[in-house]
Amino acid sequence: MKKTGALILVTTGAVLLSACGSTGLFNRNRPDEFAVQRQSPLVVPPDFSLSPPKQGEPRPADDNLQQKTLDALFGGPQARSDIERTTLGMAGTADAGIRSSVGDPGTYTVAKGQVTRAILAAPEGDGRDAQTSIGG
């Protein structure tokens, strides 16, 4: 029994050591990390003829680009669906200075911490057997 264990140990050691060599049981074809190809440099095309902008003139694509961006973000002038109109009607109009008051340090905000997470993670039901506990 001792000889069998020793033979298995020696065989396992020999197999593991053979993996360290370049030839043997675990010979793999690997890419050569030093064989790196150089890319050709970028070349400016010979017919590249742009004139620099004149001082004080508006950029040629500014108006068009800005309008395209607004149309992409807010939908442009196409008709709105019934659901979208209903939702916008229920939301109402925003105050003119809403962005200023939201960033104001005196604006009251609700800390959405552990209690809110516990409420959202509560199992669904009719609430008859619901219990809450606020722990610190």
mmCIF file of C-alpha atoms in Angstrom:
data_model
loop_
_atom_site.group_PDB
_atom_site.id
_atom_site.type_symbol
_atom_site.label_atom_id
_atom_site.label_comp_id
_atom_site.label_asym_id
_atom_site.label_seq_id
_atom_site.Cartn_x
_atom_site.Cartn_y
_atom_site.Cartn_z
ATOM 1 C CA MET A 1 0.000 0.000 0.000
ATOM 2 C CA LYS A 2 2.883 2.362 0.810
ATOM 3 C CA LYS A 3 4.521 1.712 -2.543
ATOM 4 C CA THR A 4 1.272 2.448 -4.439
ATOM 5 C CA GLY A 5 0.838 5.805 -2.695
ATOM 6 C CA ALA A 6 4.467 6.725 -3.366
ATOM 7 C CA LEU A 7 4.133 5.694 -7.032
ATOM 8 C CA ILE A 8 0.989 7.827 -7.455
ATOM 9 C CA LEU A 9 2.728 10.782 -5.786
ATOM 10 C CA VAL A 10 5.815 10.503 -8.022
ATOM 11 C CA THR A 11 3.681 10.131 -11.167
ATOM 12 C CA THR A 12 1.564 13.153 -10.247
ATOM 13 C CA GLY A 13 4.694 15.208 -9.565
ATOM 14 C CA ALA A 14 6.207 14.217 -12.912
ATOM 15 C CA VAL A 15 3.033 15.182 -14.790
ATOM 16 C CA LEU A 16 2.858 18.535 -13.008
ATOM 17 C CA LEU A 17 6.523 19.269 -13.700
ATOM 18 C CA SER A 18 6.117 18.363 -17.356
ATOM 19 C CA ALA A 19 3.658 21.244 -17.681
ATOM 20 C CA CYS A 20 6.468 23.687 -16.942
ATOM 21 C CA GLY A 21 8.504 22.711 -19.989
ATOM 22 C CA SER A 22 7.978 23.812 -23.560
ATOM 23 C CA THR A 23 7.522 20.233 -24.715
ATOM 24 C CA GLY A 24 5.515 17.557 -23.042
ATOM 25 C CA LEU A 25 1.937 16.671 -22.247
ATOM 26 C CA PHE A 26 0.682 20.236 -21.986
ATOM 27 C CA ASN A 27 2.280 21.760 -25.067
ATOM 28 C CA ARG A 28 0.091 24.529 -26.460
ATOM 29 C CA ASN A 29 0.456 26.853 -29.392
ATOM 30 C CA ARG A 30 0.612 30.364 -27.983
ATOM 31 C CA PRO A 31 0.832 33.663 -29.840
ATOM 32 C CA ASP A 32 4.168 35.421 -29.728
ATOM 33 C CA GLU A 33 3.736 38.570 -27.649
ATOM 34 C CA PHE A 34 6.795 40.156 -29.250
ATOM 35 C CA ALA A 35 5.543 39.787 -32.824
ATOM 36 C CA VAL A 36 3.640 43.086 -32.944
ATOM 37 C CA GLN A 37 2.744 44.689 -36.241
ATOM 38 C CA ARG A 38 3.155 48.399 -36.753
ATOM 39 C CA GLN A 39 0.222 50.270 -38.183
ATOM 40 C CA SER A 40 0.804 52.631 -41.065
ATOM 41 C CA PRO A 41 0.551 56.327 -40.106
ATOM 42 C CA LEU A 42 -2.560 58.330 -40.885
ATOM 43 C CA VAL A 43 -2.405 60.285 -44.109
ATOM 44 C CA VAL A 44 -4.258 63.518 -44.866
ATOM 45 C CA PRO A 45 -6.113 63.154 -48.171
ATOM 46 C CA PRO A 46 -4.732 65.365 -50.952
ATOM 47 C CA ASP A 47 -8.131 66.984 -51.715
ATOM 48 C CA PHE A 48 -8.683 68.217 -48.158
ATOM 49 C CA SER A 49 -9.808 71.797 -48.780
ATOM 50 C CA LEU A 50 -11.649 73.359 -45.864
ATOM 51 C CA SER A 51 -11.491 77.068 -45.268
ATOM 52 C CA PRO A 52 -11.223 78.390 -41.719
ATOM 53 C CA PRO A 53 -14.342 80.078 -40.307
ATOM 54 C CA LYS A 54 -14.584 83.849 -40.546
ATOM 55 C CA GLN A 55 -14.658 85.864 -37.338
ATOM 56 C CA GLY A 56 -18.175 86.718 -36.130
ATOM 57 C CA GLU A 57 -20.041 84.435 -38.545
ATOM 58 C CA PRO A 58 -22.312 81.757 -37.064
ATOM 59 C CA ARG A 59 -21.202 78.193 -37.491
ATOM 60 C CA PRO A 60 -22.897 76.626 -40.499
ATOM 61 C CA ALA A 61 -24.396 73.611 -38.698
ATOM 62 C CA ASP A 62 -25.239 75.164 -35.305
ATOM 63 C CA ASP A 63 -28.916 75.980 -35.875
ATOM 64 C CA ASN A 64 -29.672 72.766 -37.670
ATOM 65 C CA LEU A 65 -27.777 70.618 -35.160
ATOM 66 C CA GLN A 66 -29.430 72.263 -32.165
ATOM 67 C CA GLN A 67 -32.903 71.787 -33.634
ATOM 68 C CA LYS A 68 -32.155 68.153 -34.493
ATOM 69 C CA THR A 69 -30.961 67.544 -30.944
ATOM 70 C CA LEU A 70 -34.107 69.074 -29.447
ATOM 71 C CA ASP A 71 -36.298 67.028 -31.795
ATOM 72 C CA ALA A 72 -34.453 63.833 -30.857
ATOM 73 C CA LEU A 73 -34.742 64.512 -27.121
ATOM 74 C CA PHE A 74 -38.279 65.868 -26.900
ATOM 75 C CA GLY A 75 -40.019 64.293 -29.861
ATOM 76 C CA GLY A 76 -40.320 67.261 -32.170
ATOM 77 C CA PRO A 77 -43.606 68.517 -33.606
ATOM 78 C CA GLN A 78 -45.305 65.132 -34.220
ATOM 79 C CA ALA A 79 -48.642 64.340 -32.595
ATOM 80 C CA ARG A 80 -48.644 62.881 -29.092
ATOM 81 C CA SER A 81 -50.497 59.707 -28.132
ATOM 82 C CA ASP A 82 -53.572 59.730 -25.868
ATOM 83 C CA ILE A 83 -51.620 58.267 -22.952
ATOM 84 C CA GLU A 84 -48.884 60.867 -23.325
ATOM 85 C CA ARG A 85 -51.388 63.728 -23.458
ATOM 86 C CA THR A 86 -53.217 62.366 -20.386
ATOM 87 C CA THR A 87 -49.987 61.992 -18.435
ATOM 88 C CA LEU A 88 -48.816 65.489 -19.339
ATOM 89 C CA GLY A 89 -52.239 66.890 -18.413
ATOM 90 C CA MET A 90 -52.149 65.192 -15.015
ATOM 91 C CA ALA A 91 -48.621 66.461 -14.367
ATOM 92 C CA GLY A 92 -49.624 70.069 -14.956
ATOM 93 C CA THR A 93 -47.207 72.882 -15.623
ATOM 94 C CA ALA A 94 -43.998 73.406 -13.701
ATOM 95 C CA ASP A 95 -43.112 76.605 -11.898
ATOM 96 C CA ALA A 96 -40.745 78.848 -13.804
ATOM 97 C CA GLY A 97 -38.015 78.675 -11.139
ATOM 98 C CA ILE A 98 -38.303 74.980 -10.283
ATOM 99 C CA ARG A 99 -34.670 74.223 -11.035
ATOM 100 C CA SER A 100 -33.500 76.984 -8.708
ATOM 101 C CA SER A 101 -35.671 75.853 -5.816
ATOM 102 C CA VAL A 102 -34.727 72.175 -6.160
ATOM 103 C CA GLY A 103 -31.049 72.962 -5.698
ATOM 104 C CA ASP A 104 -31.722 75.322 -2.771
ATOM 105 C CA PRO A 105 -30.321 74.041 0.574
ATOM 106 C CA GLY A 106 -33.549 75.135 2.293
ATOM 107 C CA THR A 107 -35.685 72.812 0.160
ATOM 108 C CA TYR A 108 -37.244 70.037 2.256
ATOM 109 C CA THR A 109 -36.262 66.576 1.028
ATOM 110 C CA VAL A 110 -37.053 63.101 2.302
ATOM 111 C CA ALA A 111 -34.142 60.854 3.180
ATOM 112 C CA LYS A 112 -34.811 57.598 1.374
ATOM 113 C CA GLY A 113 -32.803 55.250 3.528
ATOM 114 C CA GLN A 114 -33.398 51.984 5.348
ATOM 115 C CA VAL A 115 -37.074 52.654 6.107
ATOM 116 C CA THR A 116 -37.975 53.262 2.461
ATOM 117 C CA ARG A 117 -36.056 50.145 1.419
ATOM 118 C CA ALA A 118 -37.936 48.119 4.043
ATOM 119 C CA ILE A 119 -41.281 49.468 2.828
ATOM 120 C CA LEU A 120 -40.463 48.639 -0.774
ATOM 121 C CA ALA A 121 -39.227 45.166 0.150
ATOM 122 C CA ALA A 122 -42.375 44.341 2.150
ATOM 123 C CA PRO A 123 -44.415 41.433 0.795
ATOM 124 C CA GLU A 124 -47.602 42.201 -1.090
ATOM 125 C CA GLY A 125 -50.936 41.718 0.588
ATOM 126 C CA ASP A 126 -53.958 43.560 1.921
ATOM 127 C CA GLY A 127 -51.947 44.986 4.831
ATOM 128 C CA ARG A 128 -54.139 43.458 7.552
ATOM 129 C CA ASP A 129 -51.219 41.656 9.205
ATOM 130 C CA ALA A 130 -48.594 44.269 8.367
ATOM 131 C CA GLN A 131 -46.151 45.378 11.046
ATOM 132 C CA THR A 132 -43.349 47.871 10.974
ATOM 133 C CA SER A 133 -40.341 48.364 13.138
ATOM 134 C CA ILE A 134 -37.815 51.138 12.874
ATOM 135 C CA GLY A 135 -34.464 50.098 14.152
ATOM 136 C CA GLY A 136 -31.275 52.056 14.410
#
